[in-house]
GROMACS .gro file of C-alpha atoms in nm:
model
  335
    1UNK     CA    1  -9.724  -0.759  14.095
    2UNK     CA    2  -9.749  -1.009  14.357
    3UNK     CA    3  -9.564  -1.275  14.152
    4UNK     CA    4  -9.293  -1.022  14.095
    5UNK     CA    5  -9.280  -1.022  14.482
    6UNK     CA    6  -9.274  -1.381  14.520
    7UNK     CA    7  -8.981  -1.389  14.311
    8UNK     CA    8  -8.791  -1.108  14.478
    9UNK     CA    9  -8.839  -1.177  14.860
   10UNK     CA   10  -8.607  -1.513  14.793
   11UNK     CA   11  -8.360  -1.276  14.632
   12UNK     CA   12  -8.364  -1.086  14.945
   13UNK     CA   13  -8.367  -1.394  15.177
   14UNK     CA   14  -8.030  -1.514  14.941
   15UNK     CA   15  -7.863  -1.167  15.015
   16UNK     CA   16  -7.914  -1.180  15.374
   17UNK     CA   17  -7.783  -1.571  15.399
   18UNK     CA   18  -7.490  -1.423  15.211
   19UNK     CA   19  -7.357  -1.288  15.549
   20UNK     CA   20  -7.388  -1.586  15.763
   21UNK     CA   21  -7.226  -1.866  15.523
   22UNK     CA   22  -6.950  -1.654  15.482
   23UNK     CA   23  -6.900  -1.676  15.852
   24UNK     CA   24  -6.972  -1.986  15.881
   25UNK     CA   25  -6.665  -2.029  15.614
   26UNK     CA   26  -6.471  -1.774  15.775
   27UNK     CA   27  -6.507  -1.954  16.129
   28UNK     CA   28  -6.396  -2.309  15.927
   29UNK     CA   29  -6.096  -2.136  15.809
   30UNK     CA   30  -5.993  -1.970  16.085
   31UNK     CA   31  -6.024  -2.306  16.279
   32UNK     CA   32  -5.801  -2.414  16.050
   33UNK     CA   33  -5.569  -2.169  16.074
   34UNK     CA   34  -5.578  -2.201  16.411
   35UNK     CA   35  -5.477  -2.571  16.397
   36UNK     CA   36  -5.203  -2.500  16.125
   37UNK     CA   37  -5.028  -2.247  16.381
   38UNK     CA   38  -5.108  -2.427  16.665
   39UNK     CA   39  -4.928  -2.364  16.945
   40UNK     CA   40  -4.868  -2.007  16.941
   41UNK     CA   41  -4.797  -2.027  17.313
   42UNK     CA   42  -4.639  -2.279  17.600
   43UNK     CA   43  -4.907  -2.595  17.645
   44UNK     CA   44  -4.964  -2.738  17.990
   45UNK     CA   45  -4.967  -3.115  18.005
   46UNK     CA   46  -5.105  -3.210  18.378
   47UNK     CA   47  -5.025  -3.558  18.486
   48UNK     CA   48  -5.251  -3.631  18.791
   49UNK     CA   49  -5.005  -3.840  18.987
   50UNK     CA   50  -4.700  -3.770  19.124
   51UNK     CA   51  -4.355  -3.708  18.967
   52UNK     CA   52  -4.113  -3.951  18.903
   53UNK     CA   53  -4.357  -4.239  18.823
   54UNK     CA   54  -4.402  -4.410  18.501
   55UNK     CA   55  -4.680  -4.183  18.335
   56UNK     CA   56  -4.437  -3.867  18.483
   57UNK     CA   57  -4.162  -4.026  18.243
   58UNK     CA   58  -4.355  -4.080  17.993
   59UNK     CA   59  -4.525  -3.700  17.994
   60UNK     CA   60  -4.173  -3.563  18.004
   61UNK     CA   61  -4.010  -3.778  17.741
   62UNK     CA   62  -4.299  -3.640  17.511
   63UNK     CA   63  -4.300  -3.323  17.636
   64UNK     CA   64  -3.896  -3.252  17.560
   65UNK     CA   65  -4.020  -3.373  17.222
   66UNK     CA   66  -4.314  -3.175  17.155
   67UNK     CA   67  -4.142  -2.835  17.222
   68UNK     CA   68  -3.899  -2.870  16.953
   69UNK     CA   69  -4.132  -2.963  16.696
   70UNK     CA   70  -4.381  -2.663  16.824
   71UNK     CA   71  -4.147  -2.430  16.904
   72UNK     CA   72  -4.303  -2.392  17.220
   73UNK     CA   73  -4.247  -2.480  17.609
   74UNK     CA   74  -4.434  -2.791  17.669
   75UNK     CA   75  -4.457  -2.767  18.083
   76UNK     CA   76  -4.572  -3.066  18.261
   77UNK     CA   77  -4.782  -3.010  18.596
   78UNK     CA   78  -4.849  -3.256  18.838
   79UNK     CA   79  -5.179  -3.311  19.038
   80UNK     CA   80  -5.164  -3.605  19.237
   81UNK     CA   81  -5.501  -3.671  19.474
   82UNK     CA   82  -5.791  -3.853  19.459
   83UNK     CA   83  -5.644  -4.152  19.298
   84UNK     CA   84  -5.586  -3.889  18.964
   85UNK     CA   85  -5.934  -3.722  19.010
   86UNK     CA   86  -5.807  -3.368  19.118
   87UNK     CA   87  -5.562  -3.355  18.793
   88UNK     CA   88  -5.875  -3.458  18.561
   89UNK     CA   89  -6.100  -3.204  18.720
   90UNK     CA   90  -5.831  -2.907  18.636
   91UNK     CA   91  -5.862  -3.005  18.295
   92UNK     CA   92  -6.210  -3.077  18.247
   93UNK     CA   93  -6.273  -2.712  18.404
   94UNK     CA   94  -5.996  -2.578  18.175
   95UNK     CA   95  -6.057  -2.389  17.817
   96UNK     CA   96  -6.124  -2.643  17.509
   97UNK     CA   97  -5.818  -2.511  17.268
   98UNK     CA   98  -5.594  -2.717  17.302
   99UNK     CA   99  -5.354  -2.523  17.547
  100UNK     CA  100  -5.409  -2.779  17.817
  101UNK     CA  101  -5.413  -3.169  17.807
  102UNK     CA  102  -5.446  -3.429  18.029
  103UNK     CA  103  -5.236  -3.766  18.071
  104UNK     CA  104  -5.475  -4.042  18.170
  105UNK     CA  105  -5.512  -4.405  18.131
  106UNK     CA  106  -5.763  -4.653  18.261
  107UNK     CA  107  -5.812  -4.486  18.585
  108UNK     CA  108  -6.065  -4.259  18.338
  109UNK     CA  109  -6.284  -4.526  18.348
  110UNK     CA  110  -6.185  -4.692  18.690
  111UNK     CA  111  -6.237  -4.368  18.876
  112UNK     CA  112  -6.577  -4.326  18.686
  113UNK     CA  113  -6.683  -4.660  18.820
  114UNK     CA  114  -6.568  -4.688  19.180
  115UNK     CA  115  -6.625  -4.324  19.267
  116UNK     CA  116  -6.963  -4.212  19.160
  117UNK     CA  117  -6.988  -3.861  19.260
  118UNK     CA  118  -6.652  -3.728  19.043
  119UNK     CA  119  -6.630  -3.333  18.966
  120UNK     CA  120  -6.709  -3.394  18.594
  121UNK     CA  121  -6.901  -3.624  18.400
  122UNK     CA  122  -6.609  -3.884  18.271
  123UNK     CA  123  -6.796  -3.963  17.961
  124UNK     CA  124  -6.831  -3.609  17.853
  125UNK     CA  125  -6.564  -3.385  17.984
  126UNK     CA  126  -6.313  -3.485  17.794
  127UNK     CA  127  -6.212  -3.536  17.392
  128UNK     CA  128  -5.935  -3.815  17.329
  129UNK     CA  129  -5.648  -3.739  17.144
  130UNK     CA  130  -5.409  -4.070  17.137
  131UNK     CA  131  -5.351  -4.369  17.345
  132UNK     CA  132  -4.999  -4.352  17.348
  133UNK     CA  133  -4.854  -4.671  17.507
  134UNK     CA  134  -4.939  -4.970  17.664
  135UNK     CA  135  -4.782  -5.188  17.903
  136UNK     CA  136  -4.788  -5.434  18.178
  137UNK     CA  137  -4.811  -5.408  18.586
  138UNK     CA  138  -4.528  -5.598  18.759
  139UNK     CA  139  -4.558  -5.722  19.102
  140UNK     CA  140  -4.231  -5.646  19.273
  141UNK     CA  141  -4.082  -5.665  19.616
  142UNK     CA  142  -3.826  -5.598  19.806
  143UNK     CA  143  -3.544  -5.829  19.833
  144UNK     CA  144  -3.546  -5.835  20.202
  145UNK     CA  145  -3.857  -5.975  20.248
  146UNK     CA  146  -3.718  -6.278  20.120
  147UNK     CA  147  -3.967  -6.378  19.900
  148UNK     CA  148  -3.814  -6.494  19.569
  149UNK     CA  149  -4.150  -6.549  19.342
  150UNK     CA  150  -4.509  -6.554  19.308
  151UNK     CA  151  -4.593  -6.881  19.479
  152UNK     CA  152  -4.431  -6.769  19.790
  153UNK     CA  153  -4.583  -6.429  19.785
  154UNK     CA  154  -4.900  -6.630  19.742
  155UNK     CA  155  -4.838  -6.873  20.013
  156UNK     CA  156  -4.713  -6.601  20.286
  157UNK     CA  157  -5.027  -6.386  20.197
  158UNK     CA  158  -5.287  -6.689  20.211
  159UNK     CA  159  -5.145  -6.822  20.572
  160UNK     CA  160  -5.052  -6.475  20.745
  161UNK     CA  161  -5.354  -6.256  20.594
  162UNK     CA  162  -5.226  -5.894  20.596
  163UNK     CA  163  -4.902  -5.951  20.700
  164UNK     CA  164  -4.772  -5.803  20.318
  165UNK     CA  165  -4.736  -5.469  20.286
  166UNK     CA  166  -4.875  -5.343  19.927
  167UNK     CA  167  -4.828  -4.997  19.825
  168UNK     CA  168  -5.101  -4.890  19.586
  169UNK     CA  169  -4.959  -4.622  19.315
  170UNK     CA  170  -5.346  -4.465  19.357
  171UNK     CA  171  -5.611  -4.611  19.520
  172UNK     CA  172  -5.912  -4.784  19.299
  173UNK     CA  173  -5.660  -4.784  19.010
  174UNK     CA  174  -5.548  -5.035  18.766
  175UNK     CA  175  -5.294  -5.187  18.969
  176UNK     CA  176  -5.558  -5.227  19.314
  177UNK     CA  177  -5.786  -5.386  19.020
  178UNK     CA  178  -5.544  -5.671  18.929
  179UNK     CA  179  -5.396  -5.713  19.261
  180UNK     CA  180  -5.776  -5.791  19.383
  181UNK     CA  181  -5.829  -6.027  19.072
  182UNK     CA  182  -5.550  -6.224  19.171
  183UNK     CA  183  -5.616  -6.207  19.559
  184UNK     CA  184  -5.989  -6.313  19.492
  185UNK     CA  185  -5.881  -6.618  19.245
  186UNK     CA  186  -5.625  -6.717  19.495
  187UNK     CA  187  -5.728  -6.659  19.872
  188UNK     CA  188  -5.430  -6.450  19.919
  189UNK     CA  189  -5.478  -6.114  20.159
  190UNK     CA  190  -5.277  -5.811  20.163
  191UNK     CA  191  -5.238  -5.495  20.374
  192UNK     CA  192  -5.343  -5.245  20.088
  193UNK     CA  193  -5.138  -4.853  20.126
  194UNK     CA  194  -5.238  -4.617  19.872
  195UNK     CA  195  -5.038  -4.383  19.778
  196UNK     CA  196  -5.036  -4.015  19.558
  197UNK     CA  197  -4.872  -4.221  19.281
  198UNK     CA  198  -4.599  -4.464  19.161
  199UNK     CA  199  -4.294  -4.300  19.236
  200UNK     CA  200  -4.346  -4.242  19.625
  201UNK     CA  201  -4.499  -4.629  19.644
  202UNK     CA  202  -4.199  -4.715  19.503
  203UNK     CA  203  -3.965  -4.586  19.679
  204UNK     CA  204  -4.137  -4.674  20.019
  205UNK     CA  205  -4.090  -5.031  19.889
  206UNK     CA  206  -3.745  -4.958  19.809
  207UNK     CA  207  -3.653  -4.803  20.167
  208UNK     CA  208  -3.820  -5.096  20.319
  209UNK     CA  209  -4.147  -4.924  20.488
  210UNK     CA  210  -4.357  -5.177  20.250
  211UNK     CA  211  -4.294  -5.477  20.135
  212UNK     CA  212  -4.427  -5.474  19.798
  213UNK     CA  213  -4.633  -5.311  19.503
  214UNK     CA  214  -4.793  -5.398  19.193
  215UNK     CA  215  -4.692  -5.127  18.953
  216UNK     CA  216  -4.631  -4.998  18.570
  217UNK     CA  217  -4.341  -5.181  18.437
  218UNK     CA  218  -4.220  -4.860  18.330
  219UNK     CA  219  -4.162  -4.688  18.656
  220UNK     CA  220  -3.940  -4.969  18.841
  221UNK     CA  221  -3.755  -5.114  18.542
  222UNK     CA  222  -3.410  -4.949  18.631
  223UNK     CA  223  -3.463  -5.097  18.950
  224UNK     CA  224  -3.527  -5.450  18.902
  225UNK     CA  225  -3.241  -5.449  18.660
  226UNK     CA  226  -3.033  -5.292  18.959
  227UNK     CA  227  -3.127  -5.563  19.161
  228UNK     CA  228  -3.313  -5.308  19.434
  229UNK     CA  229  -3.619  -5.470  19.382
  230UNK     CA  230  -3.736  -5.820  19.268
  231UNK     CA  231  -3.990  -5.843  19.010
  232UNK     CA  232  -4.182  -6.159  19.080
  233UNK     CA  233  -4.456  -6.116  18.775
  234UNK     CA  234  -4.616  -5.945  18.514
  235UNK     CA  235  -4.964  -5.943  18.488
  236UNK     CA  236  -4.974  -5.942  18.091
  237UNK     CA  237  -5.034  -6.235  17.921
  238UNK     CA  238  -4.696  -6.181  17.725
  239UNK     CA  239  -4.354  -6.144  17.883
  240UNK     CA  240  -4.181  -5.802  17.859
  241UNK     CA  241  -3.898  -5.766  17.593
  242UNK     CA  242  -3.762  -5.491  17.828
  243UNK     CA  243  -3.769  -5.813  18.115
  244UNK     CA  244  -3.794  -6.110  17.949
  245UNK     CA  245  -3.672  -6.316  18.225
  246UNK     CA  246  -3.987  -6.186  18.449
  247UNK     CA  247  -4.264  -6.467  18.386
  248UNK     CA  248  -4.631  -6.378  18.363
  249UNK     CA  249  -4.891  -6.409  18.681
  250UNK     CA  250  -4.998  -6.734  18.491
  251UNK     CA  251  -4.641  -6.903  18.424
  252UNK     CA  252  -4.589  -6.797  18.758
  253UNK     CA  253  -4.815  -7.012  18.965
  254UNK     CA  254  -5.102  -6.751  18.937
  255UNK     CA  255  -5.449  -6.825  18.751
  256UNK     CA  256  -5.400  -6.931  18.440
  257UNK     CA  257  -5.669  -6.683  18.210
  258UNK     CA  258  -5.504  -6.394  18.440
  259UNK     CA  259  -5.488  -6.085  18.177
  260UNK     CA  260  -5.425  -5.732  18.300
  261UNK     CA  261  -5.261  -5.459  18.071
  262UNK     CA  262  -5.245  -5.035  18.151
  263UNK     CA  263  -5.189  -4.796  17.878
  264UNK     CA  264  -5.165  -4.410  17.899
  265UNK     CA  265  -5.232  -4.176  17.689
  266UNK     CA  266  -5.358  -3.777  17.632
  267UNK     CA  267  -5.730  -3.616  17.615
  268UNK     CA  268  -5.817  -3.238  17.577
  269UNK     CA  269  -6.127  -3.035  17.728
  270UNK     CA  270  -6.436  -3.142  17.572
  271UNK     CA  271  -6.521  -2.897  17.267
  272UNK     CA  272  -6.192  -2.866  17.200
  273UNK     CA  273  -6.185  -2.821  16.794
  274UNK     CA  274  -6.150  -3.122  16.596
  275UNK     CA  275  -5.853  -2.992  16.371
  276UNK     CA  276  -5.672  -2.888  16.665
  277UNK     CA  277  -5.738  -3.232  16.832
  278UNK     CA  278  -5.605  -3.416  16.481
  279UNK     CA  279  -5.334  -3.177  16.521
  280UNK     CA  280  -5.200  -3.254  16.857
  281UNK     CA  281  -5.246  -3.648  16.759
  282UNK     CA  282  -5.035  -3.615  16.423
  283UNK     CA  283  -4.793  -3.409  16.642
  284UNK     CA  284  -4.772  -3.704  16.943
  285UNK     CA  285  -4.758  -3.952  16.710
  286UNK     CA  286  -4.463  -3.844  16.489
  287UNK     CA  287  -4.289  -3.796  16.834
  288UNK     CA  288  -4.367  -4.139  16.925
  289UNK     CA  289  -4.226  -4.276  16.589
  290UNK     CA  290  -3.897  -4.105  16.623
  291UNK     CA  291  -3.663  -4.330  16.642
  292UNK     CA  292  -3.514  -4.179  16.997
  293UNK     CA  293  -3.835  -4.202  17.186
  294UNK     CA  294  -3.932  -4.478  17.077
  295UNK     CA  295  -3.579  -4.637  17.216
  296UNK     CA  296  -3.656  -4.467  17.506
  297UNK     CA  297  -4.005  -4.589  17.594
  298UNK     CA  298  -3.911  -4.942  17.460
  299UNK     CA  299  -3.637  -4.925  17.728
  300UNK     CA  300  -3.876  -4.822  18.009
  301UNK     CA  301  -4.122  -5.132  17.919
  302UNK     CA  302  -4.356  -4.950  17.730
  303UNK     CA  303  -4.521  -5.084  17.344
  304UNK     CA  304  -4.581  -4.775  17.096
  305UNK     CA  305  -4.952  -4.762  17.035
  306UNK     CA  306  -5.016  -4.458  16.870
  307UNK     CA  307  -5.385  -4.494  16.670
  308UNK     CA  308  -5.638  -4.196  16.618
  309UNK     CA  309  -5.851  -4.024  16.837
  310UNK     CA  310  -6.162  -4.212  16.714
  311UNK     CA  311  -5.986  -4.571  16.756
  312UNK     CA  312  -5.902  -4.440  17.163
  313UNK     CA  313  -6.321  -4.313  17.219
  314UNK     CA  314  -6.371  -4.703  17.108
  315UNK     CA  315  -6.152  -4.880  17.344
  316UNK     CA  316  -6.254  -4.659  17.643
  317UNK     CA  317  -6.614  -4.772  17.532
  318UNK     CA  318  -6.466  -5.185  17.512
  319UNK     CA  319  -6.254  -5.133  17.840
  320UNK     CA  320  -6.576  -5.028  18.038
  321UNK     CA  321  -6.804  -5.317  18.068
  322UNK     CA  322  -6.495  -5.561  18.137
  323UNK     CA  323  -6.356  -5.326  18.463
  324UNK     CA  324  -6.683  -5.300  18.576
  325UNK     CA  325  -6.747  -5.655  18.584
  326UNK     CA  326  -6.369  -5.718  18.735
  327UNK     CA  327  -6.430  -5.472  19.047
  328UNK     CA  328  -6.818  -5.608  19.096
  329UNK     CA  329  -6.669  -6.008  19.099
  330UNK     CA  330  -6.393  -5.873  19.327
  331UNK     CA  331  -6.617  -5.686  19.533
  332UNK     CA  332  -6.376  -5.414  19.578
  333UNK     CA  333  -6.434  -5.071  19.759
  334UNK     CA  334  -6.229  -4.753  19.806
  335UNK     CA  335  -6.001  -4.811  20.111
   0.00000   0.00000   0.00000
């Protein structure tokens, strides 16, 4: 009798695991449902910077994109404070399907480093999705300030400390980290103006209130070209097709190992679901492939990128111990 027990109480044990693996199945399939008609209603992109700037563009150019494929409204919301924090924190806070997405680039890891105390943990809040672009900074002024290149930027800076005006597109970002490598190597001293984001620093520098920022390629392109503002280097250690007559910091007069490059791309809440994640990145990165965007993007200054969610975790984990290292040898400090 008792071995007759023995043999049915795993019988019983079988029936009553019956229930949970097939909603453990169920729960797999409906995730990947989920991710087949994904969206099934408008997705929120928030760009934490101003619009009009270069990751604005680029959100929008996507975006357009995006709702055709989907068949949904792709609407793009900008949060600009905190040098990009306040845009992150709305996203980190929001629900992990899918329906919201942040744009973000290095500052991820810049704002992690130089401001200690963030609303989120920046290692954890967050699941990447694709780094879409990269590109360079270009140091640009305005024509009125007379300077015509780098040496002379360098020269007035060195012997009247301060007496440039810089607009900062955020403060602590990528651009205030390669402006201070370049200021340290060279002596050189600025008057530092942060700013909510690229397009209002630019646009002070094209009214004349500033002399000067160092900024994505992307978002004064148009205007170099124009002739409304004079791009004296980029801070890649390749010229730009899209300006191929701008020199780099190095062939400019600057330090010759000077190396700086920004990319942008997209994240999702953390515990967003991995075949909804995979979805969004196959989605972004046929977009990017088309051959109208990429025209577009090329035109701005950008270089497709593209990769897989995994491949964008690994270069946030490369890009960390390099910035850190940059903002401790330039002792910088929020301003």
């Amino acid at each position: 009798m008792s071995s007759s027990r023995s043999r049915i109480r795993p019988f019983f044990r079988s029936l009553l695991a019956l229930p949970l693996i097939a909603l453990a199945l169920g729960a797999a399939h409906a995730t990947a449902s989920n991710a087949d008609d994904f969206p099934r209603k408008p997705v929120h992109i928030i760009v934490p910077v101003s619009a009009g700037g270069s990751a604005d563009k680029l959100t929008r150019i996507l975006a357009d994109q995006l709702s055709v494929l989907w068949k949904q409204s792709v609407v793009v919301e900008n949060i600009p404070g905190a040098s990009g924090v306040l845009g992150a924190a709305r996203v980190a806070k929001a629900q992990a399907d899918g329906y919201t997405l942040l744009q973000q680039g290095e500052s991820l890891t810049l704002n992690s480093l130089m401001q200690p105390r963030l609303p989120y943990d920046a290692d954890r809040a967050f699941t990447p999705i694709i780094k879409a672009v990269v590109n360079p900074q270009v140091l640009v002024v305005n024509p009125a300030t007379g300077i015509h290149d780098l040496r002379e930027y360098l020269a007035r800076a060195s012997a009247r400390p301060e007496s440039i005006s810089l607009g900062l597109p955020t403060n602590g970002g990528i651009a205030h980290v390669a402006h201070e490598i370049l200021t340290q190597a060279t002596g050189a001293k600025v008057n530092y103006i942060p700013y909510p984001g690229g397009a209002p620093a630019a646009l002070d520098v094209l009214a004349g209130h500033t002399d000067a920022t160092l900024i994505t390629l992307a978002a004064v392109t148009e205007y170099v070209r124009a002739g409304k503002l004079r791009a004296l280097a980029v801070t890649t250690p390749y010229r730009s097709q899209t300006l191929p007559l701008v020199p780099t910091v190095a062939e400019a007069g600057g330090p010759a190992n000077y190396a700086v490059e920004s990319w942008q791309g997209y994240f999702a809440p953390a515990g967003t679901p991995p075949a909804i994640v995979d979805r969004i990145n196959r989605d972004m990165q046929t977009v990017l492939q088309s051959r109208e965007v990429r025209a577009q993007l090329e035109n701005l200054g950008y270089r497709i990128n593209g990769g897989s969610p995994g491949e964008l975790a690994k270069g946030l984990q490369q890009e960390r111990p390099l910035y850190a290292k940059a903002i401790q040898t330039a002792g910088m400090q929020l301003r």
